Coordinates of C-alpha atoms in Angstrom, one line a residue:
H789 CA 89.8 179.7 15.1
P790 CA 85.9 179.8 15.0
L791 CA 84.2 176.6 13.9
V792 CA 81.9 178.8 11.8
P793 CA 84.3 181.2 10.1
D794 CA 83.5 183.7 7.5
V795 CA 85.3 182.3 4.4
E796 CA 84.9 182.3 0.8
S797 CA 86.6 178.8 0.2
T798 CA 85.8 175.5 1.8
V799 CA 89.7 175.3 1.2
E800 CA 90.4 177.4 4.1
M801 CA 88.2 175.0 6.4
A802 CA 90.5 172.1 5.7
A803 CA 92.7 172.8 8.7
P804 CA 92.9 170.1 11.5
I805 CA 91.4 172.4 13.9
Y806 CA 87.8 172.1 12.5
Y807 CA 87.7 168.4 13.0
I808 CA 89.5 168.3 16.5
K809 CA 87.5 171.4 17.9
G810 CA 84.4 170.2 16.3
A811 CA 84.7 166.8 18.3
W812 CA 85.3 168.6 21.3
V813 CA 82.3 170.9 20.9
F814 CA 80.1 167.8 20.6
R815 CA 81.5 165.9 23.3
M816 CA 80.8 169.1 25.7
L817 CA 77.3 169.6 24.2
E818 CA 76.5 165.7 25.3
K819 CA 78.0 166.1 28.5
W820 CA 76.2 169.2 29.4
L821 CA 72.9 168.0 27.8
G822 CA 72.9 164.6 29.0
Q823 CA 73.4 161.6 26.7
E824 CA 69.4 161.0 26.3
T825 CA 68.8 164.6 25.2
M826 CA 71.8 164.5 23.0
D827 CA 70.6 161.2 21.7
R828 CA 67.2 162.8 20.9
L829 CA 69.1 165.8 19.3
I830 CA 70.9 163.8 16.9
R831 CA 68.3 161.4 15.8
T832 CA 66.1 164.3 15.0
F833 CA 68.3 166.1 13.3
R834 CA 69.1 163.3 11.2
E835 CA 65.7 162.5 10.4
Q836 CA 64.8 166.0 9.5
H837 CA 67.5 166.1 7.1
P838 CA 68.3 162.8 5.8
Y839 CA 71.2 162.6 2.9
A840 CA 71.1 166.4 2.6
P841 CA 73.8 169.0 3.3
V842 CA 72.9 171.2 6.7
T843 CA 73.7 174.4 7.9
T844 CA 75.4 175.1 11.3
E845 CA 72.2 177.5 11.9
A846 CA 69.7 174.5 11.2
F847 CA 71.6 172.4 14.2
V848 CA 71.6 175.3 16.5
L849 CA 68.0 175.8 16.1
Q850 CA 67.3 172.1 16.5
A851 CA 69.6 172.0 19.6
L852 CA 67.7 175.0 21.1
A853 CA 64.5 173.5 20.3
T854 CA 65.5 170.0 21.9
A855 CA 67.2 171.2 24.9
G856 CA 64.5 173.7 25.9
Q857 CA 65.1 176.5 28.5
D858 CA 67.2 174.4 30.6
H859 CA 70.5 175.3 29.1
D860 CA 72.0 178.8 28.0
L861 CA 72.7 177.3 24.6
D862 CA 73.1 180.8 22.8
R863 CA 76.3 181.3 25.3
F864 CA 77.7 177.8 24.8
F865 CA 77.3 178.4 20.6
D866 CA 78.5 181.8 20.8
Q867 CA 81.5 180.8 22.8
W868 CA 82.7 177.3 21.1
L869 CA 81.3 177.7 17.5
F870 CA 81.7 181.3 16.6
G871 CA 84.4 182.6 19.2
T872 CA 88.0 182.2 19.0
G873 CA 90.7 181.4 21.7
M874 CA 90.7 178.6 24.2
P875 CA 90.8 178.6 28.0
S876 CA 94.2 178.7 29.9
L877 CA 93.6 176.6 33.1
Q878 CA 95.6 176.5 36.3
V879 CA 95.3 173.7 38.7
E880 CA 96.0 174.0 42.4
Y881 CA 95.6 171.2 44.8
T882 CA 96.7 169.2 48.0
H883 CA 97.1 165.8 48.2
Q884 CA 95.9 163.8 51.5
A885 CA 96.4 160.1 51.9
D886 CA 93.1 159.3 50.2
S887 CA 91.9 162.2 48.6
L888 CA 92.9 165.5 46.4
T889 CA 91.2 168.7 47.1
G890 CA 91.9 171.9 45.0
T891 CA 90.6 174.5 42.8
V892 CA 90.8 174.8 38.9
S893 CA 90.9 178.3 37.8
Q894 CA 91.0 180.0 34.3
S895 CA 92.7 183.4 33.2
T896 CA 91.7 183.6 29.6
R897 CA 88.1 185.4 28.6
H898 CA 86.7 184.3 25.6
S899 CA 86.2 186.5 22.1
A900 CA 82.3 186.3 22.3
D901 CA 82.1 188.2 25.5
E902 CA 85.2 190.0 26.5
Q903 CA 83.7 190.0 30.0
A904 CA 83.0 186.4 30.5
F905 CA 85.2 183.6 31.3
F906 CA 85.0 180.2 29.0
F907 CA 82.0 177.9 29.9
L908 CA 83.5 174.2 30.3
P909 CA 80.7 171.9 30.6
A910 CA 83.1 168.8 30.6
L911 CA 85.7 169.5 32.7
V912 CA 87.5 166.0 34.0
I913 CA 89.8 165.7 37.1
R914 CA 92.0 162.5 37.0
A915 CA 94.1 161.1 39.3
E916 CA 96.0 157.8 39.3
Q917 CA 97.6 156.2 42.5
D918 CA 99.0 152.8 42.6
G919 CA 97.7 151.8 39.0
R920 CA 94.2 152.8 39.9
V921 CA 92.4 155.7 38.4
A922 CA 89.7 158.2 40.1
Q923 CA 88.1 161.0 38.2
K924 CA 85.3 163.5 38.4
S925 CA 83.4 165.6 35.9
L926 CA 82.9 169.2 36.6
S927 CA 80.9 172.0 34.9
M928 CA 82.9 175.3 35.2
L929 CA 81.0 178.2 34.8
G930 CA 83.0 181.1 35.8
Q931 CA 86.7 181.8 36.8
S932 CA 87.2 179.0 39.2
I933 CA 85.8 175.9 40.8
G934 CA 86.7 173.7 43.6
F935 CA 87.0 170.1 43.5
S936 CA 87.3 167.3 46.0
L937 CA 88.3 163.8 44.7
S938 CA 88.6 160.7 46.6
L939 CA 91.4 158.4 45.5
P940 CA 91.2 154.5 45.0

């Protein structure tokens, strides 16, 4: 489901996917923009629209203004707000005594641009060994990304 569907009734928007996907979109946006920029975006948006209903378009415009030219937010929003589908990920790795090395790849292209793979700005690789956890954040821009993770 797109987060911004073309619906006549808000009853159709009551599905849990809008809340779940919406939360993930905010989390990915925060990870990609960085905490400081995201905080500034939310603070500015809230100050400009106190206690008032807002539109998705107003939020997108504020995000574009806040983030500047450093981020391709048009692609991000086209994919995650207006597009449908979800990525299908495959992970291949080798395990050494103190590390994991591998590749995350995707086979699904998104509906906003049939030629492009999903952009995943908040992909987390996580491993646990003897009760200790190691994790690494990645931004996946294309079909695949390699990783190396030191185990605790």
